[in-house]
PDB file of C-alpha atoms in Angstrom:
ATOM      1  CA  UNK A   1     -19.064   8.813 -15.778  1.00 40.00           C
ATOM      2  CA  UNK A   2     -15.360   8.148 -15.652  1.00 42.00           C
ATOM      3  CA  UNK A   3     -12.355  10.374 -15.835  1.00 44.00           C
ATOM      4  CA  UNK A   4     -10.599   9.912 -19.163  1.00 41.00           C
ATOM      5  CA  UNK A   5      -6.855  10.412 -19.375  1.00 40.00           C
ATOM      6  CA  UNK A   6      -6.088  14.132 -19.542  1.00 40.00           C
ATOM      7  CA  UNK A   7      -9.698  15.200 -18.929  1.00 40.00           C
ATOM      8  CA  UNK A   8     -10.579  17.565 -16.066  1.00 44.00           C
ATOM      9  CA  UNK A   9     -11.896  15.885 -12.924  1.00 51.00           C
ATOM     10  CA  UNK A  10     -15.491  16.348 -11.825  1.00 54.00           C
ATOM     11  CA  UNK A  11     -17.477  15.953  -8.631  1.00 71.00           C
ATOM     12  CA  UNK A  12     -19.827  13.073  -7.976  1.00 80.00           C
ATOM     13  CA  UNK A  13     -23.157  13.562  -6.270  1.00 84.00           C
ATOM     14  CA  UNK A  14     -22.420  10.975  -3.612  1.00 87.00           C
ATOM     15  CA  UNK A  15     -24.658  11.935  -0.733  1.00 81.00           C
ATOM     16  CA  UNK A  16     -27.186  14.425  -2.095  1.00 78.00           C
ATOM     17  CA  UNK A  17     -30.719  14.005  -3.426  1.00 82.00           C
ATOM     18  CA  UNK A  18     -30.788  11.489  -6.285  1.00 84.00           C
ATOM     19  CA  UNK A  19     -27.108  10.838  -5.590  1.00 89.00           C
ATOM     20  CA  UNK A  20     -25.032   7.657  -5.585  1.00 93.00           C
ATOM     21  CA  UNK A  21     -25.816   6.661  -2.008  1.00 92.00           C
ATOM     22  CA  UNK A  22     -29.527   7.023  -2.578  1.00 92.00           C
ATOM     23  CA  UNK A  23     -29.357   5.071  -5.837  1.00 94.00           C
ATOM     24  CA  UNK A  24     -27.537   2.182  -4.138  1.00 95.00           C
ATOM     25  CA  UNK A  25     -30.426   1.871  -1.685  1.00 94.00           C
ATOM     26  CA  UNK A  26     -32.970   1.367  -4.493  1.00 93.00           C
ATOM     27  CA  UNK A  27     -34.132  -2.044  -5.717  1.00 93.00           C
ATOM     28  CA  UNK A  28     -31.616  -4.263  -7.529  1.00 92.00           C
ATOM     29  CA  UNK A  29     -31.280  -3.455 -11.208  1.00 92.00           C
ATOM     30  CA  UNK A  30     -28.736  -3.333 -14.006  1.00 94.00           C
ATOM     31  CA  UNK A  31     -28.238   0.378 -13.371  1.00 94.00           C
ATOM     32  CA  UNK A  32     -26.961  -0.365  -9.858  1.00 95.00           C
ATOM     33  CA  UNK A  33     -24.508  -2.902 -11.298  1.00 96.00           C
ATOM     34  CA  UNK A  34     -23.234  -0.265 -13.725  1.00 96.00           C
ATOM     35  CA  UNK A  35     -23.028   2.291 -10.920  1.00 95.00           C
ATOM     36  CA  UNK A  36     -20.947  -0.032  -8.741  1.00 97.00           C
ATOM     37  CA  UNK A  37     -18.676  -0.697 -11.703  1.00 96.00           C
ATOM     38  CA  UNK A  38     -18.261   3.053 -12.273  1.00 95.00           C
ATOM     39  CA  UNK A  39     -17.397   3.597  -8.599  1.00 96.00           C
ATOM     40  CA  UNK A  40     -14.718   0.910  -8.872  1.00 97.00           C
ATOM     41  CA  UNK A  41     -13.332   2.278 -12.124  1.00 96.00           C
ATOM     42  CA  UNK A  42     -13.107   5.735 -10.569  1.00 95.00           C
ATOM     43  CA  UNK A  43     -10.640   4.224  -8.102  1.00 96.00           C
ATOM     44  CA  UNK A  44      -8.990   1.666 -10.348  1.00 94.00           C
ATOM     45  CA  UNK A  45      -8.190   4.080 -13.170  1.00 93.00           C
ATOM     46  CA  UNK A  46      -6.411   6.461 -10.837  1.00 93.00           C
ATOM     47  CA  UNK A  47      -3.216   5.871  -8.953  1.00 90.00           C
ATOM     48  CA  UNK A  48      -1.417   7.201  -5.903  1.00 93.00           C
ATOM     49  CA  UNK A  49      -2.771  10.403  -4.392  1.00 95.00           C
ATOM     50  CA  UNK A  50      -5.587  10.718  -6.945  1.00 94.00           C
ATOM     51  CA  UNK A  51      -6.950   7.286  -6.006  1.00 95.00           C
ATOM     52  CA  UNK A  52      -6.693   8.057  -2.311  1.00 96.00           C
ATOM     53  CA  UNK A  53      -8.549  11.353  -2.781  1.00 95.00           C
ATOM     54  CA  UNK A  54     -11.356   9.609  -4.654  1.00 95.00           C
ATOM     55  CA  UNK A  55     -11.595   6.947  -1.950  1.00 97.00           C
ATOM     56  CA  UNK A  56     -11.648   9.601   0.780  1.00 96.00           C
ATOM     57  CA  UNK A  57     -14.707  11.147  -0.862  1.00 95.00           C
ATOM     58  CA  UNK A  58     -16.486   7.770  -0.738  1.00 96.00           C
ATOM     59  CA  UNK A  59     -15.622   7.396   2.941  1.00 96.00           C
ATOM     60  CA  UNK A  60     -16.601  10.957   3.855  1.00 95.00           C
ATOM     61  CA  UNK A  61     -19.967  10.481   2.130  1.00 94.00           C
ATOM     62  CA  UNK A  62     -20.338   7.061   3.822  1.00 95.00           C
ATOM     63  CA  UNK A  63     -21.384   5.725   0.449  1.00 95.00           C
ATOM     64  CA  UNK A  64     -22.214   2.283   1.915  1.00 95.00           C
ATOM     65  CA  UNK A  65     -24.237   3.854   4.760  1.00 94.00           C
ATOM     66  CA  UNK A  66     -22.210   2.152   7.496  1.00 93.00           C
ATOM     67  CA  UNK A  67     -23.481   4.677  10.039  1.00 91.00           C
ATOM     68  CA  UNK A  68     -26.946   3.309   9.409  1.00 89.00           C
ATOM     69  CA  UNK A  69     -25.796  -0.250  10.145  1.00 90.00           C
ATOM     70  CA  UNK A  70     -25.020  -3.098   7.757  1.00 92.00           C
ATOM     71  CA  UNK A  71     -28.345  -3.312   5.884  1.00 94.00           C
ATOM     72  CA  UNK A  72     -27.179  -1.649   2.650  1.00 95.00           C
ATOM     73  CA  UNK A  73     -23.880  -3.532   2.715  1.00 96.00           C
ATOM     74  CA  UNK A  74     -25.645  -6.866   3.216  1.00 96.00           C
ATOM     75  CA  UNK A  75     -28.192  -6.220   0.472  1.00 96.00           C
ATOM     76  CA  UNK A  76     -25.487  -5.305  -2.053  1.00 97.00           C
ATOM     77  CA  UNK A  77     -23.381  -8.286  -0.986  1.00 97.00           C
ATOM     78  CA  UNK A  78     -26.226 -10.763  -1.479  1.00 96.00           C
ATOM     79  CA  UNK A  79     -27.899  -9.277  -4.525  1.00 96.00           C
ATOM     80  CA  UNK A  80     -29.895 -11.774  -6.580  1.00 94.00           C
ATOM     81  CA  UNK A  81     -28.496 -10.116  -9.725  1.00 96.00           C
ATOM     82  CA  UNK A  82     -25.223 -11.911 -10.418  1.00 95.00           C
ATOM     83  CA  UNK A  83     -23.611  -8.950 -12.188  1.00 96.00           C
ATOM     84  CA  UNK A  84     -24.495  -6.559  -9.371  1.00 97.00           C
ATOM     85  CA  UNK A  85     -23.167  -8.945  -6.704  1.00 97.00           C
ATOM     86  CA  UNK A  86     -19.926  -9.368  -8.664  1.00 97.00           C
ATOM     87  CA  UNK A  87     -19.448  -5.645  -9.197  1.00 98.00           C
ATOM     88  CA  UNK A  88     -19.954  -4.984  -5.485  1.00 98.00           C
ATOM     89  CA  UNK A  89     -17.405  -7.670  -4.571  1.00 98.00           C
ATOM     90  CA  UNK A  90     -14.906  -6.145  -6.975  1.00 98.00           C
ATOM     91  CA  UNK A  91     -15.521  -2.683  -5.505  1.00 98.00           C
ATOM     92  CA  UNK A  92     -14.786  -4.081  -2.025  1.00 98.00           C
ATOM     93  CA  UNK A  93     -11.601  -5.661  -3.345  1.00 97.00           C
ATOM     94  CA  UNK A  94     -10.504  -2.324  -4.793  1.00 97.00           C
ATOM     95  CA  UNK A  95     -11.357  -0.364  -1.630  1.00 97.00           C
ATOM     96  CA  UNK A  96      -9.531  -2.831   0.595  1.00 97.00           C
ATOM     97  CA  UNK A  97      -6.316  -2.164  -1.312  1.00 95.00           C
ATOM     98  CA  UNK A  98      -5.895   1.159   0.538  1.00 96.00           C
ATOM     99  CA  UNK A  99      -5.536   1.675   4.315  1.00 96.00           C
ATOM    100  CA  UNK A 100      -8.461   4.118   4.427  1.00 97.00           C
ATOM    101  CA  UNK A 101     -10.627   1.647   2.538  1.00 97.00           C
ATOM    102  CA  UNK A 102      -9.727  -1.149   4.937  1.00 96.00           C
ATOM    103  CA  UNK A 103     -10.516   1.085   7.879  1.00 96.00           C
ATOM    104  CA  UNK A 104     -13.891   1.938   6.355  1.00 96.00           C
ATOM    105  CA  UNK A 105     -14.761  -1.725   5.790  1.00 96.00           C
ATOM    106  CA  UNK A 106     -13.801  -2.478   9.393  1.00 93.00           C
ATOM    107  CA  UNK A 107     -16.144   0.206  10.748  1.00 86.00           C
ATOM    108  CA  UNK A 108     -19.667  -0.336  12.105  1.00 82.00           C
ATOM    109  CA  UNK A 109     -18.239  -2.356  15.024  1.00 85.00           C
ATOM    110  CA  UNK A 110     -17.004  -5.044  12.664  1.00 91.00           C
ATOM    111  CA  UNK A 111     -20.466  -5.848  11.318  1.00 93.00           C
ATOM    112  CA  UNK A 112     -19.395  -5.414   7.685  1.00 96.00           C
ATOM    113  CA  UNK A 113     -16.502  -7.853   8.032  1.00 96.00           C
ATOM    114  CA  UNK A 114     -18.753 -10.395   9.720  1.00 96.00           C
ATOM    115  CA  UNK A 115     -21.246 -10.068   6.866  1.00 97.00           C
ATOM    116  CA  UNK A 116     -18.422 -10.529   4.361  1.00 97.00           C
ATOM    117  CA  UNK A 117     -17.204 -13.655   6.159  1.00 97.00           C
ATOM    118  CA  UNK A 118     -20.730 -15.047   6.426  1.00 97.00           C
ATOM    119  CA  UNK A 119     -21.260 -14.660   2.692  1.00 97.00           C
ATOM    120  CA  UNK A 120     -17.823 -15.897   1.619  1.00 97.00           C
ATOM    121  CA  UNK A 121     -18.142 -19.289   3.301  1.00 96.00           C
ATOM    122  CA  UNK A 122     -21.383 -19.966   1.403  1.00 95.00           C
ATOM    123  CA  UNK A 123     -19.784 -19.514  -2.034  1.00 94.00           C
ATOM    124  CA  UNK A 124     -18.742 -22.821  -3.571  1.00 92.00           C
ATOM    125  CA  UNK A 125     -17.672 -22.027  -7.133  1.00 93.00           C
ATOM    126  CA  UNK A 126     -14.348 -20.458  -8.106  1.00 95.00           C
ATOM    127  CA  UNK A 127     -15.749 -17.303  -9.720  1.00 96.00           C
ATOM    128  CA  UNK A 128     -14.483 -13.723 -10.123  1.00 96.00           C
ATOM    129  CA  UNK A 129     -16.910 -12.716  -7.357  1.00 97.00           C
ATOM    130  CA  UNK A 130     -15.494 -15.245  -4.896  1.00 97.00           C
ATOM    131  CA  UNK A 131     -11.932 -14.297  -5.764  1.00 97.00           C
ATOM    132  CA  UNK A 132     -12.750 -10.632  -5.154  1.00 98.00           C
ATOM    133  CA  UNK A 133     -14.368 -11.376  -1.781  1.00 98.00           C
ATOM    134  CA  UNK A 134     -11.371 -13.509  -0.818  1.00 97.00           C
ATOM    135  CA  UNK A 135      -8.946 -10.765  -1.751  1.00 97.00           C
ATOM    136  CA  UNK A 136     -10.940  -8.159   0.153  1.00 97.00           C
ATOM    137  CA  UNK A 137     -10.958 -10.279   3.309  1.00 97.00           C
ATOM    138  CA  UNK A 138      -7.294 -11.199   2.926  1.00 96.00           C
ATOM    139  CA  UNK A 139      -6.280  -7.543   2.575  1.00 96.00           C
ATOM    140  CA  UNK A 140      -8.310  -6.600   5.651  1.00 96.00           C
ATOM    141  CA  UNK A 141      -6.994  -9.544   7.686  1.00 95.00           C
ATOM    142  CA  UNK A 142      -3.821  -7.723   8.723  1.00 90.00           C
ATOM    143  CA  UNK A 143      -5.831  -6.598  11.751  1.00 92.00           C
ATOM    144  CA  UNK A 144      -6.186  -9.100  14.596  1.00 93.00           C
ATOM    145  CA  UNK A 145      -9.860  -8.158  15.019  1.00 94.00           C
ATOM    146  CA  UNK A 146     -10.533  -9.229  11.427  1.00 96.00           C
ATOM    147  CA  UNK A 147      -8.510 -12.413  11.906  1.00 96.00           C
ATOM    148  CA  UNK A 148     -10.652 -13.309  14.895  1.00 96.00           C
ATOM    149  CA  UNK A 149     -13.895 -12.558  13.024  1.00 96.00           C
ATOM    150  CA  UNK A 150     -12.754 -14.748  10.135  1.00 97.00           C
ATOM    151  CA  UNK A 151     -11.801 -17.626  12.441  1.00 97.00           C
ATOM    152  CA  UNK A 152     -15.061 -17.391  14.359  1.00 97.00           C
ATOM    153  CA  UNK A 153     -16.931 -17.353  11.045  1.00 97.00           C
ATOM    154  CA  UNK A 154     -15.435 -20.695   9.999  1.00 97.00           C
ATOM    155  CA  UNK A 155     -13.042 -19.402   7.340  1.00 98.00           C
ATOM    156  CA  UNK A 156     -10.182 -21.726   8.326  1.00 98.00           C
ATOM    157  CA  UNK A 157     -12.285 -24.859   7.825  1.00 97.00           C
ATOM    158  CA  UNK A 158     -13.743 -23.476   4.600  1.00 97.00           C
ATOM    159  CA  UNK A 159     -10.301 -22.713   3.161  1.00 98.00           C
ATOM    160  CA  UNK A 160      -8.878 -26.098   4.163  1.00 97.00           C
ATOM    161  CA  UNK A 161     -11.875 -27.921   2.673  1.00 96.00           C
ATOM    162  CA  UNK A 162     -11.557 -26.122  -0.660  1.00 96.00           C
ATOM    163  CA  UNK A 163      -7.785 -26.467  -0.879  1.00 97.00           C
ATOM    164  CA  UNK A 164      -7.994 -30.168  -0.003  1.00 95.00           C
ATOM    165  CA  UNK A 165     -10.618 -30.846  -2.671  1.00 94.00           C
ATOM    166  CA  UNK A 166      -9.540 -28.423  -5.401  1.00 94.00           C
ATOM    167  CA  UNK A 167      -5.925 -27.246  -4.923  1.00 91.00           C
ATOM    168  CA  UNK A 168      -4.908 -28.891  -8.212  1.00 88.00           C
ATOM    169  CA  UNK A 169      -7.805 -27.486 -10.241  1.00 92.00           C
ATOM    170  CA  UNK A 170      -8.750 -24.098  -8.782  1.00 94.00           C
ATOM    171  CA  UNK A 171      -7.400 -20.931 -10.358  1.00 95.00           C
ATOM    172  CA  UNK A 172      -3.906 -19.903  -9.323  1.00 95.00           C
ATOM    173  CA  UNK A 173      -5.343 -16.632  -8.039  1.00 95.00           C
ATOM    174  CA  UNK A 174      -7.734 -18.462  -5.686  1.00 96.00           C
ATOM    175  CA  UNK A 175      -4.966 -20.731  -4.408  1.00 96.00           C
ATOM    176  CA  UNK A 176      -2.808 -17.669  -3.706  1.00 96.00           C
ATOM    177  CA  UNK A 177      -5.611 -15.787  -1.930  1.00 96.00           C
ATOM    178  CA  UNK A 178      -6.533 -18.804   0.199  1.00 97.00           C
ATOM    179  CA  UNK A 179      -2.996 -19.642   1.286  1.00 97.00           C
ATOM    180  CA  UNK A 180      -2.207 -15.960   1.915  1.00 97.00           C
ATOM    181  CA  UNK A 181      -5.319 -15.773   4.106  1.00 97.00           C
ATOM    182  CA  UNK A 182      -4.201 -18.871   6.021  1.00 97.00           C
ATOM    183  CA  UNK A 183      -0.860 -17.179   6.714  1.00 96.00           C
ATOM    184  CA  UNK A 184      -2.507 -14.174   8.327  1.00 96.00           C
ATOM    185  CA  UNK A 185      -5.089 -16.238  10.241  1.00 97.00           C
ATOM    186  CA  UNK A 186      -2.292 -18.458  11.591  1.00 96.00           C
ATOM    187  CA  UNK A 187      -0.764 -15.368  13.216  1.00 93.00           C
ATOM    188  CA  UNK A 188      -3.710 -15.294  15.642  1.00 95.00           C
ATOM    189  CA  UNK A 189      -3.893 -17.786  18.503  1.00 95.00           C
ATOM    190  CA  UNK A 190      -7.496 -18.620  17.582  1.00 96.00           C
ATOM    191  CA  UNK A 191      -6.404 -19.234  13.989  1.00 96.00           C
ATOM    192  CA  UNK A 192      -3.632 -21.604  15.038  1.00 96.00           C
ATOM    193  CA  UNK A 193      -6.094 -23.445  17.289  1.00 96.00           C
ATOM    194  CA  UNK A 194      -8.559 -23.798  14.389  1.00 97.00           C
ATOM    195  CA  UNK A 195      -5.748 -25.086  12.144  1.00 97.00           C
ATOM    196  CA  UNK A 196      -4.583 -27.546  14.810  1.00 96.00           C
ATOM    197  CA  UNK A 197      -8.101 -28.955  15.005  1.00 97.00           C
ATOM    198  CA  UNK A 198      -7.745 -29.872  11.310  1.00 97.00           C
ATOM    199  CA  UNK A 199      -4.133 -31.060  11.608  1.00 97.00           C
ATOM    200  CA  UNK A 200      -4.628 -34.548  10.156  1.00 97.00           C
ATOM    201  CA  UNK A 201      -5.896 -33.059   6.906  1.00 97.00           C
ATOM    202  CA  UNK A 202      -4.098 -29.718   6.871  1.00 98.00           C
ATOM    203  CA  UNK A 203      -0.475 -30.708   7.538  1.00 97.00           C
ATOM    204  CA  UNK A 204      -0.323 -33.372   4.763  1.00 97.00           C
ATOM    205  CA  UNK A 205      -2.113 -30.915   2.464  1.00 97.00           C
ATOM    206  CA  UNK A 206       0.524 -28.258   3.129  1.00 97.00           C
ATOM    207  CA  UNK A 207       3.273 -30.835   2.557  1.00 97.00           C
ATOM    208  CA  UNK A 208       1.757 -31.567  -0.860  1.00 96.00           C
ATOM    209  CA  UNK A 209       1.499 -27.882  -1.671  1.00 97.00           C
ATOM    210  CA  UNK A 210       5.207 -27.305  -1.005  1.00 96.00           C
ATOM    211  CA  UNK A 211       5.589 -28.220  -4.682  1.00 94.00           C
ATOM    212  CA  UNK A 212       2.671 -26.214  -6.027  1.00 95.00           C
ATOM    213  CA  UNK A 213       3.334 -24.664  -9.427  1.00 93.00           C
ATOM    214  CA  UNK A 214       2.676 -21.147  -8.086  1.00 94.00           C
ATOM    215  CA  UNK A 215       5.719 -19.545  -6.494  1.00 93.00           C
ATOM    216  CA  UNK A 216       3.574 -17.331  -4.288  1.00 95.00           C
ATOM    217  CA  UNK A 217       1.505 -20.285  -3.074  1.00 96.00           C
ATOM    218  CA  UNK A 218       4.687 -22.104  -2.083  1.00 96.00           C
ATOM    219  CA  UNK A 219       5.854 -19.080  -0.108  1.00 96.00           C
ATOM    220  CA  UNK A 220       2.554 -18.764   1.715  1.00 97.00           C
ATOM    221  CA  UNK A 221       2.657 -22.493   2.512  1.00 97.00           C
ATOM    222  CA  UNK A 222       6.100 -21.957   4.076  1.00 97.00           C
ATOM    223  CA  UNK A 223       4.586 -19.239   6.237  1.00 96.00           C
ATOM    224  CA  UNK A 224       1.649 -21.371   7.376  1.00 97.00           C
ATOM    225  CA  UNK A 225       3.890 -24.316   8.248  1.00 97.00           C
ATOM    226  CA  UNK A 226       6.283 -22.096  10.152  1.00 96.00           C
ATOM    227  CA  UNK A 227       3.416 -20.768  12.284  1.00 95.00           C
ATOM    228  CA  UNK A 228       1.724 -24.132  12.850  1.00 96.00           C
ATOM    229  CA  UNK A 229       4.780 -26.193  13.754  1.00 95.00           C
ATOM    230  CA  UNK A 230       4.874 -24.495  17.138  1.00 91.00           C
ATOM    231  CA  UNK A 231       1.684 -26.440  17.876  1.00 92.00           C
ATOM    232  CA  UNK A 232       2.655 -29.831  19.380  1.00 93.00           C
ATOM    233  CA  UNK A 233      -0.246 -31.612  17.669  1.00 94.00           C
ATOM    234  CA  UNK A 234       0.760 -30.242  14.261  1.00 96.00           C
ATOM    235  CA  UNK A 235       4.412 -31.081  14.910  1.00 96.00           C
ATOM    236  CA  UNK A 236       3.467 -34.686  15.701  1.00 95.00           C
ATOM    237  CA  UNK A 237       1.617 -35.025  12.386  1.00 97.00           C
ATOM    238  CA  UNK A 238       4.533 -33.437  10.513  1.00 97.00           C
ATOM    239  CA  UNK A 239       6.968 -35.906  12.035  1.00 95.00           C
ATOM    240  CA  UNK A 240       4.610 -38.777  11.319  1.00 96.00           C
ATOM    241  CA  UNK A 241       4.459 -38.003   7.574  1.00 96.00           C
ATOM    242  CA  UNK A 242       8.219 -37.486   7.255  1.00 97.00           C
ATOM    243  CA  UNK A 243       8.038 -33.745   6.608  1.00 97.00           C
ATOM    244  CA  UNK A 244      11.682 -33.288   7.608  1.00 96.00           C
ATOM    245  CA  UNK A 245      12.867 -35.473   4.721  1.00 97.00           C
ATOM    246  CA  UNK A 246      10.587 -33.681   2.267  1.00 96.00           C
ATOM    247  CA  UNK A 247      11.911 -30.300   3.372  1.00 97.00           C
ATOM    248  CA  UNK A 248      15.533 -31.442   3.151  1.00 96.00           C
ATOM    249  CA  UNK A 249      15.031 -32.649  -0.433  1.00 96.00           C
ATOM    250  CA  UNK A 250      13.248 -29.467  -1.485  1.00 96.00           C
ATOM    251  CA  UNK A 251      15.927 -27.331   0.168  1.00 96.00           C
ATOM    252  CA  UNK A 252      18.603 -28.948  -1.983  1.00 96.00           C
ATOM    253  CA  UNK A 253      16.478 -28.513  -5.131  1.00 95.00           C
ATOM    254  CA  UNK A 254      15.864 -24.830  -4.406  1.00 94.00           C
ATOM    255  CA  UNK A 255      19.543 -24.214  -3.687  1.00 95.00           C
ATOM    256  CA  UNK A 256      20.474 -25.887  -6.962  1.00 94.00           C
ATOM    257  CA  UNK A 257      17.962 -23.720  -8.837  1.00 92.00           C
ATOM    258  CA  UNK A 258      19.287 -20.553  -7.215  1.00 93.00           C
ATOM    259  CA  UNK A 259      16.011 -19.804  -5.416  1.00 91.00           C
ATOM    260  CA  UNK A 260      17.638 -18.025  -2.495  1.00 94.00           C
ATOM    261  CA  UNK A 261      14.453 -16.725  -0.853  1.00 93.00           C
ATOM    262  CA  UNK A 262      12.745 -20.108  -1.010  1.00 93.00           C
ATOM    263  CA  UNK A 263      15.842 -21.860   0.306  1.00 94.00           C
ATOM    264  CA  UNK A 264      15.996 -19.469   3.253  1.00 95.00           C
ATOM    265  CA  UNK A 265      12.309 -19.983   4.051  1.00 95.00           C
ATOM    266  CA  UNK A 266      12.632 -23.769   3.815  1.00 96.00           C
ATOM    267  CA  UNK A 267      15.636 -23.649   6.128  1.00 96.00           C
ATOM    268  CA  UNK A 268      13.583 -21.829   8.759  1.00 95.00           C
ATOM    269  CA  UNK A 269      10.729 -24.344   8.503  1.00 96.00           C
ATOM    270  CA  UNK A 270      13.250 -27.205   8.641  1.00 95.00           C
ATOM    271  CA  UNK A 271      14.807 -25.785  11.810  1.00 94.00           C
ATOM    272  CA  UNK A 272      11.370 -25.662  13.380  1.00 94.00           C
ATOM    273  CA  UNK A 273      10.642 -29.277  12.412  1.00 94.00           C
ATOM    274  CA  UNK A 274      13.938 -30.246  14.034  1.00 92.00           C
ATOM    275  CA  UNK A 275      12.915 -28.152  17.020  1.00 85.00           C
ATOM    276  CA  UNK A 276      15.934 -25.908  16.555  1.00 71.00           C
ATOM    277  CA  UNK A 277      14.465 -22.510  17.299  1.00 60.00           C
ATOM    278  CA  UNK A 278      15.355 -19.959  14.586  1.00 50.00           C
ATOM    279  CA  UNK A 279      15.060 -16.229  15.327  1.00 48.00           C
ATOM    280  CA  UNK A 280      11.444 -15.216  15.832  1.00 50.00           C
ATOM    281  CA  UNK A 281       9.821 -12.995  13.171  1.00 48.00           C
ATOM    282  CA  UNK A 282       8.581  -9.541  14.138  1.00 40.00           C
ATOM    283  CA  UNK A 283       5.781  -9.971  16.733  1.00 38.00           C
ATOM    284  CA  UNK A 284       2.263  -9.578  15.384  1.00 43.00           C
ATOM    285  CA  UNK A 285       0.522  -6.281  16.076  1.00 40.00           C
ATOM    286  CA  UNK A 286      -2.835  -4.791  15.183  1.00 47.00           C
ATOM    287  CA  UNK A 287      -1.196  -2.319  12.781  1.00 47.00           C
ATOM    288  CA  UNK A 288      -2.841  -1.928   9.396  1.00 49.00           C
ATOM    289  CA  UNK A 289       0.461  -1.502   7.585  1.00 42.00           C
ATOM    290  CA  UNK A 290       2.186  -4.602   8.925  1.00 40.00           C
ATOM    291  CA  UNK A 291       3.633  -6.662   6.052  1.00 36.00           C
ATOM    292  CA  UNK A 292       2.569 -10.283   5.677  1.00 39.00           C
ATOM    293  CA  UNK A 293       4.911 -12.833   7.305  1.00 41.00           C
ATOM    294  CA  UNK A 294       6.024 -14.181   3.923  1.00 44.00           C
ATOM    295  CA  UNK A 295       6.689 -11.849   0.997  1.00 38.00           C
ATOM    296  CA  UNK A 296       6.852 -12.767  -2.711  1.00 36.00           C
ATOM    297  CA  UNK A 297      10.248 -13.932  -3.906  1.00 38.00           C
ATOM    298  CA  UNK A 298      12.305 -11.530  -5.944  1.00 37.00           C
ATOM    299  CA  UNK A 299      14.305 -14.288  -7.603  1.00 36.00           C
ATOM    300  CA  UNK A 300      11.464 -16.599  -8.394  1.00 37.00           C
ATOM    301  CA  UNK A 301      13.006 -18.704 -11.146  1.00 38.00           C
ATOM    302  CA  UNK A 302      11.067 -21.466 -12.829  1.00 36.00           C
ATOM    303  CA  UNK A 303       8.176 -23.110 -11.010  1.00 36.00           C
ATOM    304  CA  UNK A 304       8.475 -26.697  -9.889  1.00 38.00           C
ATOM    305  CA  UNK A 305       5.972 -29.473 -10.446  1.00 39.00           C
ATOM    306  CA  UNK A 306       2.374 -29.464  -9.326  1.00 37.00           C
ATOM    307  CA  UNK A 307       1.379 -31.187  -6.076  1.00 39.00           C
ATOM    308  CA  UNK A 308       0.434 -34.821  -6.184  1.00 39.00           C
ATOM    309  CA  UNK A 309      -3.239 -35.691  -6.246  1.00 40.00           C
ATOM    310  CA  UNK A 310      -4.923 -36.438  -2.944  1.00 45.00           C
ATOM    311  CA  UNK A 311      -7.182 -39.395  -2.695  1.00 40.00           C
TER     312      UNK A 311
END
């Protein structure tokens, strides 16, 4: 059951006989899908301290049986019942929104994250389940250990492939999650190396996406470019496609539109293209509460045109 507004709270049988944890280990069925949905709603329909208390109870009960390995996690992740698989992905997304939830998902020596990565790169269609898995991984990727697991699992190539083929048609939410994930992966040396290996496709793609209709996507693209242009191979491609001229034109447009945050970000990327070293951002750490390198604009204004189609 769920806590209705104004109703007294109640305890869940999470770890006892015939409790939630035991039920999740049973065979796939519609009841398990409903149970996963209820677990998510119990978090989603609370806020602040109440949500954190509810999440702490899940973690204390080890509701996903991480101490027993990754078997339960993997079976829920790859359920043959579409609704159950989606509800589990959305529960992971919700849990990863809190530091304690991220820490829990990063337990079991990283096995859960590796399972998440392994499953994500097999999902082709832009569905609510894929968007939830993307968001869960992106929220956990503030940690360098998760960044490395994602890079080693082929996430950079998977993201670049999907953005290259579908950036103009995928949901705005997916485009935001993918570019935000690229920003965090590009903070890791292994991530920058993986991006550099795809430079001939990735740098022109990012140049196109500088004019994406989503303000957040554009900001994340600024962040990825800023990180990658320290790589000589990526810089050479950027110079070859005339990125400096593109950035100069967009800088003037953003200034004229009063988009101060965007103009500042473009100026930093432009300085890097010109090999004029701007002040370095805060060094990357393994802290769970580190903010992403590029934050959403507060003075967004009206979006500009969509990127041109790629052949």
